[in-house]
PDB file of C-alpha atoms in Angstrom:
ATOM      1  CA  ASN A 240      85.841-128.079 -91.001  1.00 68.00           C
ATOM      2  CA  SER A 241      84.860-130.807 -88.542  1.00 67.00           C
ATOM      3  CA  GLN A 242      82.554-132.702 -91.514  1.00 67.00           C
ATOM      4  CA  SER A 243      85.391-131.983 -94.121  1.00 78.00           C
ATOM      5  CA  GLN A 244      87.830-133.707 -92.006  1.00 76.00           C
ATOM      6  CA  SER A 245      85.310-136.643 -91.180  1.00 76.00           C
ATOM      7  CA  ASP A 246      84.650-137.316 -94.641  1.00 80.00           C
ATOM      8  CA  LYS A 247      88.518-137.122 -95.235  1.00 82.00           C
ATOM      9  CA  GLU A 248      89.137-140.100 -92.423  1.00 81.00           C
ATOM     10  CA  ALA A 249      86.075-142.082 -93.859  1.00 82.00           C
ATOM     11  CA  VAL A 250      87.914-141.693 -97.519  1.00 84.00           C
ATOM     12  CA  SER A 251      91.204-142.982 -96.162  1.00 84.00           C
ATOM     13  CA  GLU A 252      89.805-145.718 -94.016  1.00 83.00           C
ATOM     14  CA  ALA A 253      88.001-147.376 -97.230  1.00 83.00           C
ATOM     15  CA  ASN A 254      91.129-146.865 -99.293  1.00 85.00           C
ATOM     16  CA  ALA A 255      92.862-148.846 -96.587  1.00 85.00           C
ATOM     17  CA  GLU A 256      90.281-151.305 -96.443  1.00 84.00           C
ATOM     18  CA  LEU A 257      90.185-152.014-100.328  1.00 85.00           C
ATOM     19  CA  GLN A 258      93.941-152.178-100.405  1.00 86.00           C
ATOM     20  CA  VAL A 259      93.745-154.774 -97.772  1.00 84.00           C
ATOM     21  CA  LEU A 260      90.771-156.704 -99.355  1.00 85.00           C
ATOM     22  CA  PHE A 261      91.950-156.294-102.963  1.00 87.00           C
ATOM     23  CA  PRO A 262      94.523-159.292-102.885  1.00 84.00           C
ATOM     24  CA  LEU A 263      91.974-161.300-101.063  1.00 82.00           C
ATOM     25  CA  ILE A 264      89.118-160.815-103.513  1.00 85.00           C
ATOM     26  CA  ARG A 265      91.183-161.418-106.520  1.00 83.00           C
ATOM     27  CA  SER A 266      92.443-164.945-104.987  1.00 79.00           C
ATOM     28  CA  PHE A 267      88.976-165.718-104.367  1.00 79.00           C
ATOM     29  CA  PHE A 268      87.813-164.382-107.793  1.00 83.00           C
ATOM     30  CA  TYR A 269      90.350-167.152-109.531  1.00 77.00           C
ATOM     31  CA  GLY A 270      89.655-169.570-107.234  1.00 71.00           C
ATOM     32  CA  SER A 271      87.693-172.675-107.576  1.00 60.00           C
ATOM     33  CA  SER A 272      84.832-171.947-105.596  1.00 58.00           C
ATOM     34  CA  GLN A 273      81.407-173.125-106.404  1.00 55.00           C
ATOM     35  CA  HIS A 274      80.042-170.819-108.809  1.00 67.00           C
ATOM     36  CA  MET A 275      82.973-169.267-109.936  1.00 77.00           C
ATOM     37  CA  ASP A 276      83.171-170.084-113.358  1.00 81.00           C
ATOM     38  CA  ALA A 277      79.987-168.150-113.861  1.00 83.00           C
ATOM     39  CA  VAL A 278      81.110-165.093-112.158  1.00 86.00           C
ATOM     40  CA  ARG A 279      84.097-165.042-114.163  1.00 85.00           C
ATOM     41  CA  ALA A 280      81.983-165.100-116.977  1.00 86.00           C
ATOM     42  CA  HIS A 281      79.638-162.433-116.105  1.00 87.00           C
ATOM     43  CA  CYS A 282      82.437-160.087-114.744  1.00 88.00           C
ATOM     44  CA  GLY A 283      85.465-160.545-117.219  1.00 88.00           C
ATOM     45  CA  ALA A 284      89.091-159.718-116.322  1.00 88.00           C
ATOM     46  CA  PHE A 285      89.580-158.702-112.709  1.00 89.00           C
ATOM     47  CA  PRO A 286      91.397-155.263-112.384  1.00 89.00           C
ATOM     48  CA  ALA A 287      95.298-155.123-112.226  1.00 88.00           C
ATOM     49  CA  SER A 288      95.229-152.603-109.049  1.00 89.00           C
ATOM     50  CA  TRP A 289      92.997-151.781-106.133  1.00 86.00           C
ATOM     51  CA  GLN A 290      92.549-148.256-107.600  1.00 89.00           C
ATOM     52  CA  GLU A 291      90.868-149.894-110.705  1.00 90.00           C
ATOM     53  CA  CYS A 292      88.387-151.548-108.141  1.00 89.00           C
ATOM     54  CA  GLN A 293      86.926-148.133-107.218  1.00 88.00           C
ATOM     55  CA  SER A 294      85.268-147.472-110.778  1.00 90.00           C
ATOM     56  CA  TRP A 295      84.876-151.331-111.518  1.00 91.00           C
ATOM     57  CA  SER A 296      81.326-152.010-111.589  1.00 90.00           C
ATOM     58  CA  HIS A 297      81.483-155.708-110.357  1.00 90.00           C
ATOM     59  CA  PHE A 298      83.297-155.003-107.206  1.00 90.00           C
ATOM     60  CA  LYS A 299      80.851-154.364-105.041  1.00 89.00           C
ATOM     61  CA  ASP A 300      79.025-157.352-106.032  1.00 88.00           C
ATOM     62  CA  LEU A 301      82.221-159.441-105.182  1.00 87.00           C
ATOM     63  CA  ARG A 302      83.071-158.007-102.303  1.00 87.00           C
ATOM     64  CA  LYS A 303      79.727-159.129-101.082  1.00 86.00           C
ATOM     65  CA  ARG A 304      80.286-162.408-102.415  1.00 83.00           C
ATOM     66  CA  TYR A 305      83.850-162.753-100.879  1.00 82.00           C
ATOM     67  CA  LEU A 306      82.463-161.756 -97.394  1.00 81.00           C
ATOM     68  CA  ALA A 307      79.557-164.061 -97.688  1.00 79.00           C
ATOM     69  CA  PHE A 308      81.847-166.958 -98.259  1.00 78.00           C
ATOM     70  CA  THR A 309      84.084-166.333 -95.239  1.00 75.00           C
ATOM     71  CA  ASP A 310      80.980-166.693 -93.481  1.00 73.00           C
ATOM     72  CA  GLY A 311      80.217-169.729 -95.224  1.00 72.00           C
ATOM     73  CA  VAL A 312      77.528-169.076 -97.510  1.00 76.00           C
ATOM     74  CA  VAL A 313      77.859-169.474-101.191  1.00 75.00           C
ATOM     75  CA  LEU A 314      75.860-166.759-103.161  1.00 77.00           C
ATOM     76  CA  GLY A 315      74.480-168.189-106.454  1.00 77.00           C
ATOM     77  CA  PRO A 316      75.662-167.292-110.202  1.00 76.00           C
ATOM     78  CA  PRO A 317      74.907-163.679-110.825  1.00 77.00           C
ATOM     79  CA  THR A 318      71.639-162.644-112.186  1.00 69.00           C
ATOM     80  CA  SER A 319      70.078-159.555-113.743  1.00 54.00           C
ATOM     81  CA  SER A 320      68.517-159.294-110.294  1.00 47.00           C
ATOM     82  CA  SER A 321      70.124-159.250-106.775  1.00 41.00           C
ATOM     83  CA  SER A 322      71.862-162.217-105.686  1.00 39.00           C
ATOM     84  CA  THR A 323      70.642-164.279-102.990  1.00 39.00           C
ATOM     85  CA  PRO A 324      72.278-167.116-100.895  1.00 39.00           C
ATOM     86  CA  ASP A 325      72.373-170.397-102.865  1.00 40.00           C
ATOM     87  CA  ALA A 326      69.302-172.564-101.531  1.00 37.00           C
ATOM     88  CA  SER A 327      71.699-175.456-102.056  1.00 38.00           C
ATOM     89  CA  ALA A 328      74.445-174.179-100.052  1.00 38.00           C
ATOM     90  CA  SER A 329      75.129-176.058 -96.511  1.00 38.00           C
ATOM     91  CA  THR A 330      73.688-173.988 -93.746  1.00 36.00           C
ATOM     92  CA  PRO A 331      76.635-172.186 -91.814  1.00 37.00           C
ATOM     93  CA  GLU A 332      77.161-172.678 -88.258  1.00 38.00           C
ATOM     94  CA  GLU A 333      75.078-170.446 -85.847  1.00 38.00           C
ATOM     95  CA  ALA A 334      77.346-167.579 -84.741  1.00 37.00           C
ATOM     96  CA  PRO A 335      77.641-167.255 -81.003  1.00 37.00           C
ATOM     97  CA  ALA A 336      75.610-164.887 -79.309  1.00 33.00           C
ATOM     98  CA  GLU A 337      77.282-161.271 -79.026  1.00 34.00           C
ATOM     99  CA  GLY A 338      79.646-161.388 -75.415  1.00 34.00           C
ATOM    100  CA  THR A 339      80.063-165.351 -75.390  1.00 34.00           C
ATOM    101  CA  SER A 340      83.768-166.578 -74.772  1.00 39.00           C
ATOM    102  CA  THR A 341      85.787-169.568 -74.154  1.00 39.00           C
ATOM    103  CA  PRO A 342      83.556-171.722 -71.995  1.00 40.00           C
ATOM    104  CA  SER A 343      84.200-171.967 -68.592  1.00 38.00           C
ATOM    105  CA  GLY A 344      87.043-173.634 -66.995  1.00 42.00           C
ATOM    106  CA  ASP A 345      88.647-174.005 -70.665  1.00 54.00           C
ATOM    107  CA  SER A 346      91.635-171.386 -70.898  1.00 63.00           C
ATOM    108  CA  PRO A 347      92.505-170.436 -74.650  1.00 67.00           C
ATOM    109  CA  SER A 348      95.659-172.042 -75.672  1.00 81.00           C
ATOM    110  CA  PRO A 349      98.221-169.553 -76.010  1.00 84.00           C
ATOM    111  CA  ALA A 350      98.842-171.291 -79.851  1.00 88.00           C
ATOM    112  CA  ASN A 351      95.586-169.439 -80.471  1.00 90.00           C
ATOM    113  CA  PHE A 352      96.851-165.886 -80.440  1.00 93.00           C
ATOM    114  CA  VAL A 353      98.752-163.812 -83.042  1.00 93.00           C
ATOM    115  CA  THR A 354      99.986-160.499 -82.685  1.00 93.00           C
ATOM    116  CA  VAL A 355      99.925-157.804 -85.565  1.00 93.00           C
ATOM    117  CA  SER A 356     102.515-155.003 -85.179  1.00 92.00           C
ATOM    118  CA  ASN A 357     103.517-152.002 -87.453  1.00 91.00           C
ATOM    119  CA  LEU A 358      99.700-150.939 -87.896  1.00 90.00           C
ATOM    120  CA  ASP A 359      98.810-148.062 -90.313  1.00 85.00           C
ATOM    121  CA  HIS A 360      96.889-145.154 -88.427  1.00 82.00           C
ATOM    122  CA  THR A 361      93.944-145.972 -90.470  1.00 81.00           C
ATOM    123  CA  ALA A 362      93.429-149.695 -88.886  1.00 83.00           C
ATOM    124  CA  SER A 363      90.525-149.997 -87.554  1.00 86.00           C
ATOM    125  CA  ALA A 364      88.982-152.980 -85.338  1.00 87.00           C
ATOM    126  CA  ASN A 365      86.381-153.819 -88.045  1.00 86.00           C
ATOM    127  CA  MET A 366      88.993-154.024 -90.854  1.00 85.00           C
ATOM    128  CA  LEU A 367      91.254-156.109 -89.078  1.00 88.00           C
ATOM    129  CA  THR A 368      88.472-158.413 -88.232  1.00 86.00           C
ATOM    130  CA  GLN A 369      87.326-158.877 -92.170  1.00 82.00           C
ATOM    131  CA  VAL A 370      90.857-159.545 -92.974  1.00 84.00           C
ATOM    132  CA  PHE A 371      91.781-162.059 -90.218  1.00 87.00           C
ATOM    133  CA  SER A 372      88.406-163.889 -90.391  1.00 83.00           C
ATOM    134  CA  CYS A 373      89.288-165.256 -93.503  1.00 80.00           C
ATOM    135  CA  PHE A 374      91.367-167.923 -91.792  1.00 82.00           C
ATOM    136  CA  GLY A 375      88.827-168.735 -89.030  1.00 82.00           C
ATOM    137  CA  GLY A 376      86.518-167.574 -86.254  1.00 86.00           C
ATOM    138  CA  LEU A 377      88.080-164.778 -83.916  1.00 89.00           C
ATOM    139  CA  ASP A 378      87.076-164.878 -80.226  1.00 89.00           C
ATOM    140  CA  ARG A 379      88.775-161.583 -79.353  1.00 90.00           C
ATOM    141  CA  LEU A 380      90.472-158.811 -80.935  1.00 91.00           C
ATOM    142  CA  VAL A 381      92.024-155.487 -79.363  1.00 91.00           C
ATOM    143  CA  LEU A 382      93.676-152.649 -80.832  1.00 89.00           C
ATOM    144  CA  LEU A 383      96.295-151.276 -78.471  1.00 87.00           C
ATOM    145  CA  SER A 384      98.446-148.135 -78.937  1.00 81.00           C
ATOM    146  CA  GLY A 385     101.826-147.008 -76.891  1.00 76.00           C
ATOM    147  CA  GLY A 386     105.403-146.138 -77.032  1.00 73.00           C
ATOM    148  CA  GLU A 387     105.823-149.133 -79.409  1.00 74.00           C
ATOM    149  CA  GLY A 388     103.118-147.751 -81.998  1.00 82.00           C
ATOM    150  CA  THR A 389      99.723-149.431 -82.476  1.00 87.00           C
ATOM    151  CA  ARG A 390      99.366-153.334 -82.107  1.00 91.00           C
ATOM    152  CA  ALA A 391      96.328-155.560 -82.168  1.00 92.00           C
ATOM    153  CA  VAL A 392      96.123-158.905 -80.090  1.00 93.00           C
ATOM    154  CA  ILE A 393      93.889-161.363 -82.004  1.00 93.00           C
ATOM    155  CA  ARG A 394      92.467-164.462 -80.336  1.00 92.00           C
ATOM    156  CA  PHE A 395      91.407-167.202 -82.710  1.00 91.00           C
ATOM    157  CA  GLU A 396      89.055-170.072 -81.818  1.00 90.00           C
ATOM    158  CA  THR A 397      91.623-172.502 -83.376  1.00 89.00           C
ATOM    159  CA  PRO A 398      95.324-172.609 -83.033  1.00 88.00           C
ATOM    160  CA  GLU A 399      95.294-173.911 -87.045  1.00 87.00           C
ATOM    161  CA  ALA A 400      93.468-170.557 -88.003  1.00 86.00           C
ATOM    162  CA  ALA A 401      96.444-168.497 -85.913  1.00 88.00           C
ATOM    163  CA  SER A 402      99.069-170.343 -87.913  1.00 88.00           C
ATOM    164  CA  GLN A 403      97.479-169.759 -91.207  1.00 85.00           C
ATOM    165  CA  ALA A 404      97.203-165.920 -90.198  1.00 87.00           C
ATOM    166  CA  LEU A 405     101.101-165.549 -90.483  1.00 87.00           C
ATOM    167  CA  ALA A 406     100.338-165.841 -94.267  1.00 84.00           C
ATOM    168  CA  LEU A 407      99.487-161.793 -93.914  1.00 85.00           C
ATOM    169  CA  ASP A 408     103.033-161.094 -92.285  1.00 87.00           C
ATOM    170  CA  GLY A 409     104.597-158.268 -94.492  1.00 87.00           C
ATOM    171  CA  MET A 410     101.396-157.502 -96.438  1.00 84.00           C
ATOM    172  CA  THR A 411     101.027-153.946 -96.906  1.00 82.00           C
ATOM    173  CA  LEU A 412      98.457-152.109 -95.153  1.00 80.00           C
ATOM    174  CA  GLY A 413      97.691-148.415 -95.783  1.00 77.00           C
ATOM    175  CA  SER A 414     101.415-147.325 -95.759  1.00 83.00           C
ATOM    176  CA  THR A 415     103.005-149.715 -93.472  1.00 86.00           C
ATOM    177  CA  SER A 416     103.852-153.704 -93.769  1.00 88.00           C
ATOM    178  CA  LEU A 417     101.967-155.610 -91.122  1.00 89.00           C
ATOM    179  CA  ALA A 418     104.461-157.812 -88.882  1.00 91.00           C
ATOM    180  CA  VAL A 419     102.145-160.954 -87.782  1.00 92.00           C
ATOM    181  CA  THR A 420     103.840-163.246 -85.383  1.00 92.00           C
ATOM    182  CA  LEU A 421     102.325-165.864 -82.862  1.00 91.00           C
ATOM    183  CA  GLY A 422     101.635-164.859 -79.433  1.00 90.00           C
ATOM    184  CA  GLY A 423      99.834-162.247 -77.441  1.00 88.00           C
ATOM    185  CA  VAL A 424      98.435-163.936 -74.587  1.00 84.00           C
ATOM    186  CA  GLU A 425     100.467-162.042 -72.202  1.00 85.00           C
ATOM    187  CA  LEU A 426      99.268-158.505 -73.718  1.00 84.00           C
ATOM    188  CA  MET A 427      95.746-159.970 -73.608  1.00 84.00           C
ATOM    189  CA  THR A 428      95.305-161.039 -70.477  1.00 82.00           C
ATOM    190  CA  LYS A 429      96.996-157.733 -69.261  1.00 81.00           C
ATOM    191  CA  THR A 430      94.371-155.506 -71.370  1.00 78.00           C
ATOM    192  CA  GLU A 431      91.819-157.937 -69.432  1.00 75.00           C
ATOM    193  CA  ASN A 432      93.086-157.089 -66.244  1.00 75.00           C
ATOM    194  CA  SER A 433      93.280-153.528 -67.101  1.00 74.00           C
ATOM    195  CA  GLU A 434      89.439-153.444 -68.314  1.00 68.00           C
ATOM    196  CA  GLN A 435      88.272-154.982 -65.109  1.00 68.00           C
ATOM    197  CA  ASN A 436      90.408-152.825 -62.776  1.00 67.00           C
ATOM    198  CA  GLY A 437      89.264-149.820 -64.723  1.00 60.00           C
ATOM    199  CA  ASP A 438      92.969-148.938 -65.974  1.00 51.00           C
ATOM    200  CA  ALA A 439      92.884-147.449 -69.406  1.00 44.00           C
ATOM    201  CA  SER A 440      96.999-147.639 -69.476  1.00 43.00           C
ATOM    202  CA  GLY A 441      96.536-150.824 -71.807  1.00 45.00           C
ATOM    203  CA  ASN A 442      94.714-148.300 -74.346  1.00 46.00           C
ATOM    204  CA  PRO A 443      92.315-151.018 -75.662  1.00 44.00           C
ATOM    205  CA  THR A 444      90.571-149.675 -78.501  1.00 44.00           C
ATOM    206  CA  GLY A 445      87.500-150.974 -80.791  1.00 42.00           C
ATOM    207  CA  ASN A 446      84.936-153.373 -79.867  1.00 40.00           C
ATOM    208  CA  PRO A 447      86.739-156.055 -77.589  1.00 40.00           C
ATOM    209  CA  THR A 448      84.576-158.978 -78.055  1.00 39.00           C
ATOM    210  CA  ILE A 449      83.842-160.077 -81.368  1.00 40.00           C
ATOM    211  CA  PRO A 450      81.637-162.967 -82.204  1.00 35.00           C
ATOM    212  CA  THR A 451      82.556-165.073 -85.062  1.00 33.00           C
ATOM    213  CA  ALA A 452      81.522-163.990 -88.379  1.00 33.00           C
ATOM    214  CA  VAL A 453      79.278-161.045 -86.945  1.00 34.00           C
ATOM    215  CA  PRO A 454      81.930-158.181 -88.149  1.00 37.00           C
ATOM    216  CA  ALA A 455      81.791-159.470 -91.756  1.00 36.00           C
ATOM    217  CA  ALA A 456      78.287-160.248 -92.197  1.00 36.00           C
ATOM    218  CA  ALA A 457      77.370-156.557 -90.877  1.00 36.00           C
ATOM    219  CA  SER A 458      79.870-155.389 -93.668  1.00 38.00           C
ATOM    220  CA  ALA A 459      78.274-157.620 -96.434  1.00 37.00           C
ATOM    221  CA  ALA A 460      74.996-156.063 -95.175  1.00 37.00           C
ATOM    222  CA  ALA A 461      76.104-152.395 -95.283  1.00 39.00           C
ATOM    223  CA  ALA A 462      77.663-153.009 -98.673  1.00 41.00           C
ATOM    224  CA  ALA A 463      74.052-154.662-100.065  1.00 40.00           C
TER     225      ALA A 463
END
């Protein structure tokens, strides 16, 4: 029974992730990124719904391409063999080592923060990282649960990335519509203080420190 419940939860999370990635990968598919003409010619029409993507033979490869693209890597045109990164593509900036944070003495600007409310119970830190890292590097992400439901506070590397993330306000994730707003520095600070004091009242969950691009790269490797 425990294994069966675990399998159900895994399927539920996978479906929720697919619903989130579907519009993002669809936009990527019809975009003007390098080699996408060849990809479209190889794959044909993109599915009309996220459910159809579950059985579409090209979706796994497109997911890998999309996640690589968010890391700054452009994969080469489709071939009969496995796709490999395009050697002509510029080398992405090296991700900071795990556990790194804002340089000493430099406080992050409040404009770098967004709060994501009304999260579905299937939402995970890894899933949210994949979605929001499309707009720029993430310094930190924490999931919080309490009387106001499940929320996430995200600190981006730049205020521009935080502003662009507002485009996901109202997007459906699982069974709920996200509420994405600027701000959250006070909540993040409170959580950090709770962690330092060994107080779990803030209920932080997931991996609080997220180096740029590492989760997405790990997901792409898992999909390979």
